[in-house]
PDB file of C-alpha atoms in Angstrom:
ATOM      1  CA  MET M 701    -118.390  43.643 138.230  1.00 89.00           C
ATOM      2  CA  PHE M 702    -116.778  41.791 135.332  1.00 92.00           C
ATOM      3  CA  SER M 703    -117.773  38.226 136.176  1.00 89.00           C
ATOM      4  CA  LEU M 704    -121.077  36.962 134.788  1.00 91.00           C
ATOM      5  CA  PRO M 705    -124.046  36.297 137.086  1.00 88.00           C
ATOM      6  CA  SER M 706    -123.990  32.694 138.285  1.00 88.00           C
ATOM      7  CA  GLU M 707    -127.127  31.778 136.336  1.00 91.00           C
ATOM      8  CA  VAL M 708    -125.647  32.925 133.001  1.00 92.00           C
ATOM      9  CA  ALA M 709    -123.615  30.516 130.876  1.00 94.00           C
ATOM     10  CA  VAL M 710    -120.014  31.562 130.407  1.00 94.00           C
ATOM     11  CA  ASN M 711    -119.520  31.928 126.669  1.00 96.00           C
ATOM     12  CA  LYS M 712    -118.383  34.572 124.195  1.00 96.00           C
ATOM     13  CA  LYS M 713    -121.873  35.836 123.345  1.00 96.00           C
ATOM     14  CA  ASN M 714    -122.930  36.316 126.959  1.00 96.00           C
ATOM     15  CA  ILE M 715    -119.653  37.926 128.010  1.00 97.00           C
ATOM     16  CA  LEU M 716    -119.816  40.334 125.067  1.00 97.00           C
ATOM     17  CA  GLU M 717    -123.356  41.394 125.984  1.00 95.00           C
ATOM     18  CA  HIS M 718    -122.476  41.633 129.679  1.00 95.00           C
ATOM     19  CA  LEU M 719    -119.533  43.965 129.068  1.00 96.00           C
ATOM     20  CA  ALA M 720    -121.530  46.050 126.589  1.00 96.00           C
ATOM     21  CA  ARG M 721    -124.331  46.487 129.119  1.00 93.00           C
ATOM     22  CA  LEU M 722    -121.825  47.571 131.777  1.00 95.00           C
ATOM     23  CA  VAL M 723    -120.965  50.454 129.443  1.00 95.00           C
ATOM     24  CA  ILE M 724    -124.541  51.185 128.331  1.00 92.00           C
ATOM     25  CA  GLU M 725    -125.850  51.233 131.898  1.00 89.00           C
ATOM     26  CA  GLY M 726    -123.007  53.472 133.076  1.00 91.00           C
ATOM     27  CA  ARG M 727    -121.393  50.995 135.453  1.00 94.00           C
ATOM     28  CA  LEU M 728    -118.324  51.372 133.247  1.00 96.00           C
ATOM     29  CA  LYS M 729    -118.046  55.082 132.590  1.00 96.00           C
ATOM     30  CA  SER M 730    -116.500  57.037 129.744  1.00 96.00           C
ATOM     31  CA  ASP M 731    -112.683  57.179 130.058  1.00 96.00           C
ATOM     32  CA  ASP M 732    -112.541  54.301 132.539  1.00 97.00           C
ATOM     33  CA  ILE M 733    -109.570  52.022 131.855  1.00 97.00           C
ATOM     34  CA  LEU M 734    -110.307  48.300 131.700  1.00 97.00           C
ATOM     35  CA  PRO M 735    -108.043  45.642 133.222  1.00 96.00           C
ATOM     36  CA  ASN M 736    -105.559  44.129 130.777  1.00 95.00           C
ATOM     37  CA  GLU M 737    -106.317  40.946 128.841  1.00 95.00           C
ATOM     38  CA  ILE M 738    -104.668  38.654 131.387  1.00 95.00           C
ATOM     39  CA  ALA M 739    -106.586  40.172 134.297  1.00 96.00           C
ATOM     40  CA  LEU M 740    -109.869  40.103 132.384  1.00 96.00           C
ATOM     41  CA  SER M 741    -109.404  36.466 131.406  1.00 96.00           C
ATOM     42  CA  GLU M 742    -108.919  35.603 135.073  1.00 95.00           C
ATOM     43  CA  LYS M 743    -111.945  37.632 136.193  1.00 94.00           C
ATOM     44  CA  LEU M 744    -114.157  36.117 133.495  1.00 94.00           C
ATOM     45  CA  GLY M 745    -112.774  32.581 133.690  1.00 94.00           C
ATOM     46  CA  VAL M 746    -112.077  32.309 129.957  1.00 96.00           C
ATOM     47  CA  SER M 747    -109.029  32.204 127.731  1.00 96.00           C
ATOM     48  CA  ARG M 748    -107.020  35.261 126.818  1.00 96.00           C
ATOM     49  CA  THR M 749    -107.789  34.520 123.161  1.00 97.00           C
ATOM     50  CA  MET M 750    -111.533  34.801 123.819  1.00 97.00           C
ATOM     51  CA  VAL M 751    -111.039  38.031 125.757  1.00 97.00           C
ATOM     52  CA  ARG M 752    -109.054  39.469 122.844  1.00 97.00           C
ATOM     53  CA  ASP M 753    -111.837  38.555 120.382  1.00 98.00           C
ATOM     54  CA  ILE M 754    -114.470  40.108 122.644  1.00 97.00           C
ATOM     55  CA  LEU M 755    -112.491  43.323 123.010  1.00 97.00           C
ATOM     56  CA  LYS M 756    -112.062  43.527 119.223  1.00 97.00           C
ATOM     57  CA  THR M 757    -115.837  43.281 118.815  1.00 98.00           C
ATOM     58  CA  LEU M 758    -116.488  45.913 121.475  1.00 98.00           C
ATOM     59  CA  GLU M 759    -113.983  48.193 119.769  1.00 98.00           C
ATOM     60  CA  SER M 760    -115.652  47.695 116.369  1.00 97.00           C
ATOM     61  CA  LYS M 761    -118.954  48.783 117.939  1.00 97.00           C
ATOM     62  CA  GLY M 762    -117.399  51.897 119.451  1.00 97.00           C
ATOM     63  CA  PHE M 763    -117.626  50.913 123.138  1.00 98.00           C
ATOM     64  CA  ILE M 764    -113.885  50.914 123.780  1.00 98.00           C
ATOM     65  CA  GLU M 765    -110.650  52.248 122.339  1.00 97.00           C
ATOM     66  CA  ARG M 766    -107.365  50.374 122.675  1.00 96.00           C
ATOM     67  CA  LYS M 767    -104.022  52.144 122.496  1.00 93.00           C
ATOM     68  CA  THR M 768    -100.487  50.995 123.153  1.00 89.00           C
ATOM     69  CA  ASN M 769     -99.087  52.300 126.460  1.00 87.00           C
ATOM     70  CA  VAL M 770    -102.542  53.616 127.385  1.00 88.00           C
ATOM     71  CA  GLY M 771    -104.677  50.496 127.658  1.00 94.00           C
ATOM     72  CA  THR M 772    -108.329  49.882 126.909  1.00 97.00           C
ATOM     73  CA  ARG M 773    -110.440  52.975 127.467  1.00 97.00           C
ATOM     74  CA  VAL M 774    -114.244  53.057 127.689  1.00 98.00           C
ATOM     75  CA  MET M 775    -115.859  55.393 125.137  1.00 97.00           C
ATOM     76  CA  GLY M 776    -118.925  57.612 125.561  1.00 93.00           C
ATOM     77  CA  ILE M 777    -122.252  57.246 123.780  1.00 90.00           C
ATOM     78  CA  HIS M 778    -121.241  59.487 120.866  1.00 91.00           C
ATOM     79  CA  SER M 779    -118.686  56.880 119.833  1.00 95.00           C
ATOM     80  CA  TRP M 780    -121.060  53.904 119.936  1.00 93.00           C
ATOM     81  CA  ASN M 781    -122.369  52.453 116.700  1.00 91.00           C
ATOM     82  CA  LEU M 782    -125.969  53.106 117.712  1.00 84.00           C
ATOM     83  CA  LEU M 783    -127.460  51.685 114.508  1.00 80.00           C
ATOM     84  CA  ASP M 784    -125.726  48.344 114.981  1.00 85.00           C
ATOM     85  CA  GLU M 785    -128.414  45.713 115.496  1.00 79.00           C
ATOM     86  CA  GLU M 786    -126.700  44.172 118.517  1.00 88.00           C
ATOM     87  CA  VAL M 787    -126.027  47.556 120.109  1.00 89.00           C
ATOM     88  CA  LEU M 788    -129.688  48.498 119.778  1.00 80.00           C
ATOM     89  CA  ALA M 789    -130.759  45.156 121.220  1.00 79.00           C
ATOM     90  CA  TRP M 790    -128.369  45.515 124.160  1.00 86.00           C
ATOM     91  CA  SER M 791    -129.647  49.053 124.707  1.00 80.00           C
ATOM     92  CA  CYS M 792    -133.222  47.858 125.240  1.00 68.00           C
ATOM     93  CA  GLY M 793    -133.318  49.245 128.772  1.00 63.00           C
ATOM     94  CA  ALA M 794    -131.820  52.536 127.677  1.00 63.00           C
ATOM     95  CA  LEU M 795    -134.513  52.887 125.029  1.00 56.00           C
ATOM     96  CA  THR M 796    -136.976  53.802 127.749  1.00 61.00           C
ATOM     97  CA  GLN M 797    -134.871  56.875 128.495  1.00 67.00           C
ATOM     98  CA  SER M 798    -136.438  59.865 126.780  1.00 69.00           C
ATOM     99  CA  ARG M 799    -133.244  61.172 125.173  1.00 75.00           C
ATOM    100  CA  PHE M 800    -132.374  57.867 123.518  1.00 77.00           C
ATOM    101  CA  LEU M 801    -135.932  57.081 122.470  1.00 79.00           C
ATOM    102  CA  LEU M 802    -136.598  60.589 121.160  1.00 82.00           C
ATOM    103  CA  SER M 803    -133.392  60.503 119.107  1.00 83.00           C
ATOM    104  CA  LEU M 804    -134.587  57.286 117.449  1.00 82.00           C
ATOM    105  CA  LEU M 805    -137.987  58.775 116.696  1.00 85.00           C
ATOM    106  CA  GLU M 806    -136.447  61.956 115.312  1.00 87.00           C
ATOM    107  CA  LEU M 807    -134.326  59.795 113.012  1.00 87.00           C
ATOM    108  CA  ARG M 808    -137.465  58.042 111.825  1.00 88.00           C
ATOM    109  CA  LEU M 809    -139.150  61.417 111.257  1.00 90.00           C
ATOM    110  CA  ILE M 810    -136.218  62.507 109.114  1.00 91.00           C
ATOM    111  CA  ILE M 811    -136.279  59.344 106.967  1.00 93.00           C
ATOM    112  CA  GLU M 812    -139.723  57.743 106.795  1.00 94.00           C
ATOM    113  CA  PRO M 813    -142.048  60.516 105.550  1.00 96.00           C
ATOM    114  CA  GLN M 814    -139.747  61.085 102.578  1.00 96.00           C
ATOM    115  CA  ALA M 815    -139.510  57.324 102.036  1.00 97.00           C
ATOM    116  CA  ALA M 816    -143.315  57.132 101.887  1.00 98.00           C
ATOM    117  CA  SER M 817    -143.341  60.024  99.426  1.00 98.00           C
ATOM    118  CA  LEU M 818    -140.853  58.225  97.184  1.00 98.00           C
ATOM    119  CA  ALA M 819    -142.789  54.975  97.503  1.00 98.00           C
ATOM    120  CA  ALA M 820    -145.895  56.725  96.152  1.00 98.00           C
ATOM    121  CA  LEU M 821    -143.900  57.625  93.050  1.00 98.00           C
ATOM    122  CA  ARG M 822    -141.801  54.506  92.593  1.00 98.00           C
ATOM    123  CA  ALA M 823    -143.501  51.458  94.131  1.00 98.00           C
ATOM    124  CA  ASN M 824    -144.097  48.631  91.654  1.00 98.00           C
ATOM    125  CA  ASP M 825    -146.895  46.076  91.887  1.00 98.00           C
ATOM    126  CA  GLU M 826    -144.797  43.719  94.015  1.00 98.00           C
ATOM    127  CA  ASN M 827    -143.942  46.539  96.436  1.00 98.00           C
ATOM    128  CA  LEU M 828    -147.606  47.513  96.739  1.00 98.00           C
ATOM    129  CA  GLN M 829    -148.690  43.946  97.387  1.00 98.00           C
ATOM    130  CA  GLU M 830    -146.061  43.640 100.115  1.00 98.00           C
ATOM    131  CA  ILE M 831    -147.190  46.844 101.859  1.00 98.00           C
ATOM    132  CA  GLN M 832    -150.840  45.774 101.536  1.00 98.00           C
ATOM    133  CA  SER M 833    -150.053  42.339 102.964  1.00 98.00           C
ATOM    134  CA  HIS M 834    -148.346  43.752 106.041  1.00 97.00           C
ATOM    135  CA  TYR M 835    -151.176  46.220 106.599  1.00 97.00           C
ATOM    136  CA  GLN M 836    -153.672  43.361 106.399  1.00 96.00           C
ATOM    137  CA  ARG M 837    -151.701  41.434 109.047  1.00 95.00           C
ATOM    138  CA  MET M 838    -151.963  44.498 111.291  1.00 92.00           C
ATOM    139  CA  ALA M 839    -155.710  44.692 110.697  1.00 93.00           C
ATOM    140  CA  ASP M 840    -156.192  40.950 111.243  1.00 93.00           C
ATOM    141  CA  SER M 841    -154.423  41.143 114.606  1.00 89.00           C
ATOM    142  CA  LEU M 842    -157.145  43.508 115.833  1.00 86.00           C
ATOM    143  CA  GLU M 843    -160.098  41.589 114.450  1.00 84.00           C
ATOM    144  CA  GLY M 844    -162.613  40.822 117.154  1.00 77.00           C
ATOM    145  CA  THR M 845    -160.778  42.745 119.879  1.00 72.00           C
ATOM    146  CA  GLU M 846    -162.248  45.469 122.038  1.00 68.00           C
ATOM    147  CA  PRO M 847    -160.661  48.961 121.858  1.00 58.00           C
ATOM    148  CA  GLU M 848    -159.544  48.858 125.496  1.00 56.00           C
ATOM    149  CA  THR M 849    -157.724  45.518 125.036  1.00 56.00           C
ATOM    150  CA  ALA M 850    -156.577  45.891 121.423  1.00 58.00           C
ATOM    151  CA  PHE M 851    -152.869  45.319 120.804  1.00 70.00           C
ATOM    152  CA  MET M 852    -151.448  45.515 117.288  1.00 76.00           C
ATOM    153  CA  ASP M 853    -149.078  42.892 115.863  1.00 82.00           C
ATOM    154  CA  ASN M 854    -145.629  44.467 116.354  1.00 85.00           C
ATOM    155  CA  GLU M 855    -143.930  42.367 113.688  1.00 89.00           C
ATOM    156  CA  ALA M 856    -146.568  43.274 111.103  1.00 92.00           C
ATOM    157  CA  ASP M 857    -146.189  46.947 112.032  1.00 91.00           C
ATOM    158  CA  ILE M 858    -142.395  46.758 111.646  1.00 90.00           C
ATOM    159  CA  ASP M 859    -142.704  44.960 108.306  1.00 93.00           C
ATOM    160  CA  PHE M 860    -145.174  47.611 107.090  1.00 96.00           C
ATOM    161  CA  HIS M 861    -142.656  50.380 107.724  1.00 95.00           C
ATOM    162  CA  LYS M 862    -139.739  48.386 106.308  1.00 93.00           C
ATOM    163  CA  SER M 863    -141.663  47.555 103.121  1.00 96.00           C
ATOM    164  CA  ILE M 864    -142.350  51.254 102.541  1.00 97.00           C
ATOM    165  CA  MET M 865    -138.647  52.061 102.892  1.00 95.00           C
ATOM    166  CA  LYS M 866    -137.909  49.277 100.425  1.00 96.00           C
ATOM    167  CA  ALA M 867    -140.558  50.612  98.033  1.00 97.00           C
ATOM    168  CA  SER M 868    -138.881  54.040  98.071  1.00 97.00           C
ATOM    169  CA  GLY M 869    -136.518  52.682  95.435  1.00 96.00           C
ATOM    170  CA  ASN M 870    -133.536  54.241  97.189  1.00 95.00           C
ATOM    171  CA  LEU M 871    -130.869  51.638  97.925  1.00 92.00           C
ATOM    172  CA  PHE M 872    -129.626  53.366 101.071  1.00 92.00           C
ATOM    173  CA  VAL M 873    -133.100  53.966 102.498  1.00 92.00           C
ATOM    174  CA  SER M 874    -133.981  50.338 101.806  1.00 88.00           C
ATOM    175  CA  GLN M 875    -130.874  49.182 103.679  1.00 84.00           C
ATOM    176  CA  PHE M 876    -131.742  51.596 106.466  1.00 82.00           C
ATOM    177  CA  GLY M 877    -134.941  49.651 107.111  1.00 79.00           C
ATOM    178  CA  HIS M 878    -132.929  46.494 107.780  1.00 75.00           C
ATOM    179  CA  THR M 879    -130.306  48.343 109.806  1.00 71.00           C
ATOM    180  CA  ILE M 880    -132.741  49.862 112.273  1.00 70.00           C
ATOM    181  CA  ARG M 881    -135.005  46.858 112.691  1.00 74.00           C
ATOM    182  CA  ALA M 882    -134.212  46.800 116.418  1.00 69.00           C
ATOM    183  CA  ALA M 883    -135.009  50.513 116.672  1.00 69.00           C
ATOM    184  CA  LEU M 884    -138.278  49.989 114.845  1.00 76.00           C
ATOM    185  CA  TYR M 885    -139.165  47.103 117.123  1.00 74.00           C
ATOM    186  CA  HIS M 886    -138.541  48.959 120.358  1.00 70.00           C
ATOM    187  CA  THR M 887    -140.226  52.225 119.354  1.00 76.00           C
ATOM    188  CA  ILE M 888    -143.228  50.427 117.831  1.00 79.00           C
ATOM    189  CA  TYR M 889    -143.478  47.982 120.742  1.00 71.00           C
ATOM    190  CA  LEU M 890    -143.412  50.750 123.339  1.00 72.00           C
ATOM    191  CA  SER M 891    -145.824  52.889 121.342  1.00 74.00           C
ATOM    192  CA  ASN M 892    -148.312  50.058 120.844  1.00 69.00           C
ATOM    193  CA  ARG M 893    -148.224  49.275 124.554  1.00 67.00           C
ATOM    194  CA  ALA M 894    -148.715  52.924 125.489  1.00 58.00           C
ATOM    195  CA  SER M 895    -151.337  53.799 122.902  1.00 62.00           C
ATOM    196  CA  GLU M 896    -154.958  54.276 123.895  1.00 64.00           C
ATOM    197  CA  HIS M 897    -155.821  54.795 120.243  1.00 77.00           C
ATOM    198  CA  THR M 898    -154.985  51.446 118.625  1.00 83.00           C
ATOM    199  CA  TYR M 899    -157.786  51.514 116.062  1.00 86.00           C
ATOM    200  CA  GLN M 900    -156.980  55.140 115.199  1.00 88.00           C
ATOM    201  CA  SER M 901    -153.386  54.043 114.697  1.00 89.00           C
ATOM    202  CA  LEU M 902    -154.533  51.354 112.285  1.00 92.00           C
ATOM    203  CA  GLU M 903    -156.554  53.973 110.379  1.00 94.00           C
ATOM    204  CA  ALA M 904    -153.499  56.239 110.256  1.00 95.00           C
ATOM    205  CA  HIS M 905    -151.447  53.431 108.725  1.00 96.00           C
ATOM    206  CA  LYS M 906    -154.245  52.776 106.233  1.00 97.00           C
ATOM    207  CA  SER M 907    -154.110  56.425 105.171  1.00 98.00           C
ATOM    208  CA  VAL M 908    -150.411  55.984 104.368  1.00 98.00           C
ATOM    209  CA  LEU M 909    -151.191  52.910 102.297  1.00 98.00           C
ATOM    210  CA  ASP M 910    -154.022  54.707 100.488  1.00 98.00           C
ATOM    211  CA  ALA M 911    -151.791  57.644  99.612  1.00 98.00           C
ATOM    212  CA  ILE M 912    -149.101  55.341  98.214  1.00 98.00           C
ATOM    213  CA  GLU M 913    -151.659  53.349  96.219  1.00 98.00           C
ATOM    214  CA  ASN M 914    -153.098  56.613  94.837  1.00 98.00           C
ATOM    215  CA  ARG M 915    -149.603  57.785  93.845  1.00 98.00           C
ATOM    216  CA  ASN M 916    -150.037  60.923  95.933  1.00 98.00           C
ATOM    217  CA  SER M 917    -146.506  61.612  97.140  1.00 98.00           C
ATOM    218  CA  GLN M 918    -147.290  64.717  99.181  1.00 96.00           C
ATOM    219  CA  GLU M 919    -150.176  63.011 100.968  1.00 97.00           C
ATOM    220  CA  ALA M 920    -148.000  59.945 101.657  1.00 98.00           C
ATOM    221  CA  TYR M 921    -145.389  62.211 103.254  1.00 97.00           C
ATOM    222  CA  LEU M 922    -147.977  63.936 105.434  1.00 96.00           C
ATOM    223  CA  ARG M 923    -149.685  60.737 106.502  1.00 97.00           C
ATOM    224  CA  MET M 924    -146.449  59.032 107.488  1.00 96.00           C
ATOM    225  CA  ALA M 925    -145.396  62.127 109.419  1.00 94.00           C
ATOM    226  CA  ASN M 926    -148.724  61.922 111.221  1.00 93.00           C
ATOM    227  CA  VAL M 927    -148.190  58.253 112.132  1.00 93.00           C
ATOM    228  CA  LEU M 928    -144.817  59.053 113.669  1.00 91.00           C
ATOM    229  CA  SER M 929    -146.105  62.163 115.424  1.00 89.00           C
ATOM    230  CA  ASN M 930    -148.798  59.992 117.007  1.00 86.00           C
ATOM    231  CA  THR M 931    -146.081  57.604 118.196  1.00 85.00           C
ATOM    232  CA  ILE M 932    -144.282  60.494 119.877  1.00 85.00           C
ATOM    233  CA  ARG M 933    -147.582  61.565 121.478  1.00 83.00           C
ATOM    234  CA  ASP M 934    -148.346  58.066 122.723  1.00 81.00           C
ATOM    235  CA  LEU M 935    -144.959  57.904 124.431  1.00 80.00           C
ATOM    236  CA  GLY M 936    -145.409  61.275 126.091  1.00 81.00           C
ATOM    237  CA  LEU M 937    -142.436  62.799 124.306  1.00 80.00           C
ATOM    238  CA  GLN M 938    -141.989  66.106 122.537  1.00 76.00           C
ATOM    239  CA  THR M 939    -139.721  66.946 119.636  1.00 72.00           C
ATOM    240  CA  THR M 940    -138.718  70.372 118.389  1.00 68.00           C
ATOM    241  CA  GLY M 941    -136.821  71.497 115.336  1.00 68.00           C
ATOM    242  CA  ILE M 942    -138.018  68.772 112.941  1.00 72.00           C
ATOM    243  CA  VAL M 943    -139.624  70.473 109.944  1.00 66.00           C
ATOM    244  CA  LEU M 944    -142.617  68.539 108.608  1.00 67.00           C
ATOM    245  CA  LEU M 945    -143.988  70.504 105.694  1.00 61.00           C
ATOM    246  CA  ASN M 946    -147.705  71.309 105.918  1.00 57.00           C
ATOM    247  CA  GLN M 947    -148.275  68.523 108.427  1.00 53.00           C
ATOM    248  CA  GLN M 948    -151.922  67.598 108.901  1.00 46.00           C
ATOM    249  CA  GLN M 949    -153.329  66.009 112.039  1.00 41.00           C
TER     250      GLN M 949
END
């Protein structure tokens, strides 16, 4: 279980990801006790010093807990640092599970409509140009494509959402956009692949941009909520309990 597949290079980065995925995929279960450092170094074919560094990293990300006279214990999902960029990247497979994916989308629903509302009030000319530029990249990626084969530029879509969070003028919300880049990528990527309404999605994003440009904070909130609700629809998910004031379809 602990040794890397033969085709994978034995180095710190690959071992770290391998052990993290063992936890994420449930092959190492919550409360399992890992072998000690000496045993792990033998199983992995690396030095004890490297094993110690890897375990420190896993502990910092919430995957394990180390205690004297107890050993190294595997932690459950509620202890993981789920917004850590590496953790989200390693969890790529888990992101197709409805609970994980829906939790990410609910988080976006909590943050992004309000961020769009604030952007409508606070965005400066540079912010507006940035949002416009990313929207134009999205539009350009669809130019000349047929509706049934249209596929939106994921990176442009991500940058559009991040630039709105930045334009909110709130330092924490702006940082949030960088923190959840991996979450944005996976939810947007899966949604764009699943969507049968790519051009409608582009129009929905344009309505967010228009509302921000027109300094209409309430409309910006509603339009962003609509974009995210469409994402949930495209993925065949359903959320309850998230209050979106006066949401319009």
